[in-house]
PDB file of C-alpha atoms and ligand atoms in Angstrom:
ATOM      1  CA  MET A  22      96.212  61.574  78.052  1.00 63.00           C
ATOM      2  CA  GLY A  23      94.180  64.935  79.267  1.00 90.00           C
ATOM      3  CA  TYR A  24      94.973  67.820  78.082  1.00 96.00           C
ATOM      4  CA  HIS A  25      95.541  71.077  79.750  1.00 96.00           C
ATOM      5  CA  TYR A  26      94.752  74.476  78.037  1.00 98.00           C
ATOM      6  CA  ASP A  27      96.801  77.213  78.893  1.00 97.00           C
ATOM      7  CA  ASP A  28      94.477  80.876  78.110  1.00 98.00           C
ATOM      8  CA  GLN A  29      97.890  82.869  78.502  1.00 98.00           C
ATOM      9  CA  ASN A  30      98.953  81.576  74.458  1.00 98.00           C
ATOM     10  CA  ILE A  31      99.368  84.348  72.309  1.00 98.00           C
ATOM     11  CA  PHE A  32      96.036  82.726  69.991  1.00 98.00           C
ATOM     12  CA  ALA A  33      93.895  82.831  73.018  1.00 98.00           C
ATOM     13  CA  LYS A  34      95.145  86.637  73.335  1.00 98.00           C
ATOM     14  CA  ILE A  35      94.427  87.041  69.496  1.00 98.00           C
ATOM     15  CA  LEU A  36      90.958  85.413  70.185  1.00 98.00           C
ATOM     16  CA  ARG A  37      90.466  87.913  73.219  1.00 98.00           C
ATOM     17  CA  GLY A  38      91.473  90.721  71.444  1.00 97.00           C
ATOM     18  CA  GLU A  39      94.249  91.856  73.458  1.00 98.00           C
ATOM     19  CA  ILE A  40      96.625  91.203  70.798  1.00 95.00           C
ATOM     20  CA  PRO A  41      95.280  93.195  67.581  1.00 93.00           C
ATOM     21  CA  SER A  42      95.118  90.836  64.543  1.00 92.00           C
ATOM     22  CA  GLU A  43      93.886  91.368  60.781  1.00 96.00           C
ATOM     23  CA  PRO A  44      91.242  88.166  60.474  1.00 98.00           C
ATOM     24  CA  LEU A  45      91.076  87.006  56.471  1.00 98.00           C
ATOM     25  CA  LEU A  46      88.005  84.686  57.637  1.00 98.00           C
ATOM     26  CA  ASP A  47      85.858  85.030  60.907  1.00 98.00           C
ATOM     27  CA  THR A  48      83.024  82.468  61.147  1.00 98.00           C
ATOM     28  CA  GLU A  49      81.288  81.536  64.120  1.00 98.00           C
ATOM     29  CA  HIS A  50      83.844  78.826  65.786  1.00 98.00           C
ATOM     30  CA  SER A  51      87.073  80.047  63.080  1.00 98.00           C
ATOM     31  CA  LEU A  52      89.507  82.639  62.403  1.00 98.00           C
ATOM     32  CA  ALA A  53      91.922  82.791  59.741  1.00 98.00           C
ATOM     33  CA  PHE A  54      94.934  84.872  59.821  1.00 98.00           C
ATOM     34  CA  ARG A  55      98.361  85.473  58.046  1.00 98.00           C
ATOM     35  CA  ASP A  56     101.500  83.985  60.315  1.00 98.00           C
ATOM     36  CA  ILE A  57     104.016  86.522  61.695  1.00 97.00           C
ATOM     37  CA  ARG A  58     106.627  84.560  60.422  1.00 98.00           C
ATOM     38  CA  PRO A  59     106.163  83.801  56.650  1.00 98.00           C
ATOM     39  CA  GLN A  60     107.306  80.297  55.689  1.00 97.00           C
ATOM     40  CA  ALA A  61     106.180  80.564  51.558  1.00 98.00           C
ATOM     41  CA  PRO A  62     104.553  83.399  50.303  1.00 98.00           C
ATOM     42  CA  THR A  63     101.283  82.278  51.009  1.00 98.00           C
ATOM     43  CA  HIS A  64     101.255  81.290  54.845  1.00 98.00           C
ATOM     44  CA  VAL A  65      97.566  81.244  56.304  1.00 98.00           C
ATOM     45  CA  LEU A  66      96.734  79.614  60.055  1.00 98.00           C
ATOM     46  CA  VAL A  67      93.058  78.880  60.693  1.00 98.00           C
ATOM     47  CA  ILE A  68      92.564  78.006  63.794  1.00 98.00           C
ATOM     48  CA  PRO A  69      89.247  77.192  66.539  1.00 99.00           C
ATOM     49  CA  LYS A  70      88.062  79.983  68.639  1.00 98.00           C
ATOM     50  CA  GLY A  71      87.429  77.051  71.528  1.00 98.00           C
ATOM     51  CA  PRO A  72      90.450  76.318  74.087  1.00 98.00           C
ATOM     52  CA  TYR A  73      91.877  73.147  72.181  1.00 98.00           C
ATOM     53  CA  VAL A  74      95.345  72.858  72.077  1.00 98.00           C
ATOM     54  CA  CYS A  75      96.033  70.516  69.250  1.00 98.00           C
ATOM     55  CA  TYR A  76      94.212  68.959  66.340  1.00 98.00           C
ATOM     56  CA  ASP A  77      94.265  65.410  68.117  1.00 98.00           C
ATOM     57  CA  HIS A  78      92.131  67.564  71.500  1.00 98.00           C
ATOM     58  CA  PHE A  79      90.235  69.160  68.982  1.00 98.00           C
ATOM     59  CA  ALA A  80      88.806  66.167  66.701  1.00 98.00           C
ATOM     60  CA  GLN A  81      87.985  64.061  70.096  1.00 98.00           C
ATOM     61  CA  ASP A  82      86.440  66.621  72.375  1.00 98.00           C
ATOM     62  CA  ALA A  83      85.514  69.874  69.730  1.00 98.00           C
ATOM     63  CA  SER A  84      81.247  69.420  68.730  1.00 98.00           C
ATOM     64  CA  ASP A  85      80.110  68.389  65.155  1.00 98.00           C
ATOM     65  CA  ALA A  86      79.510  72.538  64.524  1.00 98.00           C
ATOM     66  CA  GLU A  87      82.784  73.997  65.652  1.00 99.00           C
ATOM     67  CA  ILE A  88      84.578  70.638  63.691  1.00 98.00           C
ATOM     68  CA  VAL A  89      82.103  71.420  60.491  1.00 98.00           C
ATOM     69  CA  ASP A  90      82.805  75.278  60.879  1.00 99.00           C
ATOM     70  CA  PHE A  91      86.873  74.617  60.966  1.00 98.00           C
ATOM     71  CA  THR A  92      87.070  72.774  57.769  1.00 98.00           C
ATOM     72  CA  ARG A  93      84.649  74.929  56.162  1.00 98.00           C
ATOM     73  CA  ALA A  94      86.616  77.822  56.753  1.00 98.00           C
ATOM     74  CA  LEU A  95      89.294  75.539  55.910  1.00 98.00           C
ATOM     75  CA  GLY A  96      87.899  75.638  52.506  1.00 98.00           C
ATOM     76  CA  SER A  97      87.040  79.090  52.129  1.00 98.00           C
ATOM     77  CA  MET A  98      90.022  80.221  52.413  1.00 98.00           C
ATOM     78  CA  CYS A  99      92.165  77.579  49.997  1.00 98.00           C
ATOM     79  CA  LYS A 100      89.513  78.804  48.053  1.00 98.00           C
ATOM     80  CA  GLU A 101      89.857  82.228  48.478  1.00 98.00           C
ATOM     81  CA  LEU A 102      94.157  82.094  48.934  1.00 97.00           C
ATOM     82  CA  GLY A 103      94.013  80.560  45.596  1.00 97.00           C
ATOM     83  CA  VAL A 104      95.854  77.428  46.296  1.00 97.00           C
ATOM     84  CA  ALA A 105      94.389  74.799  44.191  1.00 94.00           C
ATOM     85  CA  GLY A 106      96.505  75.378  41.014  1.00 92.00           C
ATOM     86  CA  ASN A 107      99.667  74.530  42.060  1.00 94.00           C
ATOM     87  CA  GLY A 108      99.066  72.837  45.251  1.00 97.00           C
ATOM     88  CA  TRP A 109      99.479  74.051  48.917  1.00 98.00           C
ATOM     89  CA  ARG A 110     100.470  72.022  52.602  1.00 98.00           C
ATOM     90  CA  MET A 111      98.358  71.701  55.492  1.00 98.00           C
ATOM     91  CA  ILE A 112     100.184  70.893  58.742  1.00 98.00           C
ATOM     92  CA  ALA A 113      99.114  70.450  61.968  1.00 98.00           C
ATOM     93  CA  ASN A 114     102.083  69.977  64.963  1.00 98.00           C
ATOM     94  CA  ALA A 115     101.517  68.510  68.613  1.00 98.00           C
ATOM     95  CA  GLY A 116     103.774  68.646  71.176  1.00 97.00           C
ATOM     96  CA  ALA A 117     106.833  68.471  71.656  1.00 96.00           C
ATOM     97  CA  ASP A 118     108.201  66.514  68.912  1.00 95.00           C
ATOM     98  CA  ALA A 119     106.351  68.773  66.241  1.00 96.00           C
ATOM     99  CA  VAL A 120     107.603  71.214  67.908  1.00 96.00           C
ATOM    100  CA  GLN A 121     104.342  72.913  68.323  1.00 98.00           C
ATOM    101  CA  GLU A 122     105.037  76.847  69.473  1.00 98.00           C
ATOM    102  CA  VAL A 123     101.841  77.931  70.312  1.00 98.00           C
ATOM    103  CA  PRO A 124      99.477  75.088  72.536  1.00 98.00           C
ATOM    104  CA  HIS A 125      96.272  76.436  70.876  1.00 98.00           C
ATOM    105  CA  MET A 126      94.624  74.292  67.856  1.00 98.00           C
ATOM    106  CA  HIS A 127      96.416  75.580  64.485  1.00 98.00           C
ATOM    107  CA  VAL A 128      96.700  74.451  61.104  1.00 98.00           C
ATOM    108  CA  HIS A 129      99.152  76.249  58.399  1.00 98.00           C
ATOM    109  CA  ILE A 130      98.137  76.531  55.224  1.00 98.00           C
ATOM    110  CA  LEU A 131     101.609  76.632  53.117  1.00 98.00           C
ATOM    111  CA  ALA A 132     101.874  77.199  48.822  1.00 98.00           C
ATOM    112  CA  GLY A 133     103.257  79.425  46.541  1.00 97.00           C
ATOM    113  CA  ARG A 134     106.768  78.278  46.032  1.00 97.00           C
ATOM    114  CA  SER A 135     107.329  74.494  45.910  1.00 96.00           C
ATOM    115  CA  LEU A 136     107.336  72.942  49.478  1.00 96.00           C
ATOM    116  CA  GLY A 137     109.578  70.260  48.723  1.00 94.00           C
ATOM    117  CA  ARG A 138     109.249  66.709  50.364  1.00 93.00           C
ATOM    118  CA  MET A 139     107.163  66.255  53.469  1.00 90.00           C
ATOM    119  CA  LEU A 140     109.962  65.474  55.961  1.00 88.00           C
ATOM    120  CA  GLU A 141     113.497  66.595  56.629  1.00 79.00           C
ATOM    121  CA  PRO A 142     115.683  64.376  57.865  1.00 77.00           C
ATOM    122  CA  ALA A 143     116.016  63.831  61.577  1.00 73.00           C
ATOM    123  CA  SER A 144     119.088  66.052  62.562  1.00 65.00           C
TER     124      SER A 144
HETATM  125  P1  LIG B   7     103.466  76.015  65.672  1.00 95.45           P
HETATM  126  O1  LIG B   7     105.065  75.758  65.331  1.00 95.45           O
HETATM  127  O2  LIG B   7     103.103  74.977  64.958  1.00 95.45           O
HETATM  128  O3  LIG B   7     102.812  75.719  66.667  1.00 95.45           O
HETATM  129  O4  LIG B   7     103.368  76.776  64.959  1.00 95.45           O
HETATM  130  C1  LIG B   7     103.110  78.530  65.626  1.00 95.45           C
HETATM  131  C2  LIG B   7     102.833  79.928  64.327  1.00 95.45           C
HETATM  132  O5  LIG B   7     102.326  80.701  64.790  1.00 95.45           O
HETATM  133  C3  LIG B   7     104.319  80.344  63.833  1.00 95.45           C
HETATM  134  O6  LIG B   7     104.638  79.835  62.546  1.00 95.45           O
HETATM  135  C4  LIG B   7     104.775  81.346  64.174  1.00 95.45           C
HETATM  136  O7  LIG B   7     105.226  82.027  63.021  1.00 95.45           O
HETATM  137  C5  LIG B   7     102.973  81.993  64.668  1.00 95.45           C
HETATM  138  N1  LIG B   7     102.877  83.180  65.133  1.00 95.45           N
HETATM  139  C6  LIG B   7     103.362  83.033  66.336  1.00 95.45           C
HETATM  140  N2  LIG B   7     102.697  84.565  66.546  1.00 95.45           N
HETATM  141  C7  LIG B   7     101.799  84.661  65.538  1.00 95.45           C
HETATM  142  C8  LIG B   7     101.098  85.826  65.593  1.00 95.45           C
HETATM  143  N3  LIG B   7     100.845  87.029  66.832  1.00 95.45           N
HETATM  144  N4  LIG B   7     100.525  86.008  64.928  1.00 95.45           N
HETATM  145  C9  LIG B   7     100.788  85.150  63.954  1.00 95.45           C
HETATM  146  N5  LIG B   7     100.851  84.245  63.597  1.00 95.45           N
HETATM  147  C10 LIG B   7     101.908  84.162  64.851  1.00 95.45           C
END
């Protein structure tokens, strides 16, 4: 299946500076900022700057440099946020069944409270 990237999504607008943001980290290929509707005391999003729809798209098509930069950015954020102590969760929603809202690849870093079991039963 091919991926179609819609450059009108909100994270694309943040990357182009059309919507203000307060980056926690800004590297050559990645950006991190706080989620606007936090689900935990710590809720940070890490995104690549390239036009990737979701993690599988990124993992298939991004360059080695982008993938290394993204992974290191995630590591830097985890260190800076101090999530190693009590633990954290990484979520990457992709597509309809995962209820992905923003079609630009992003990883959620969630921490700061007990996060419960991985999944709720399907409703
Ligand atoms: P997902 O369901 O994985 O696509 O999650 C998208 C996330 O983006 C949600 O948790 C939203 O709260 C968050 N979000 C949407 N708009 C913004 C924004 N302008 N700044 C920061 N986070 C946002």
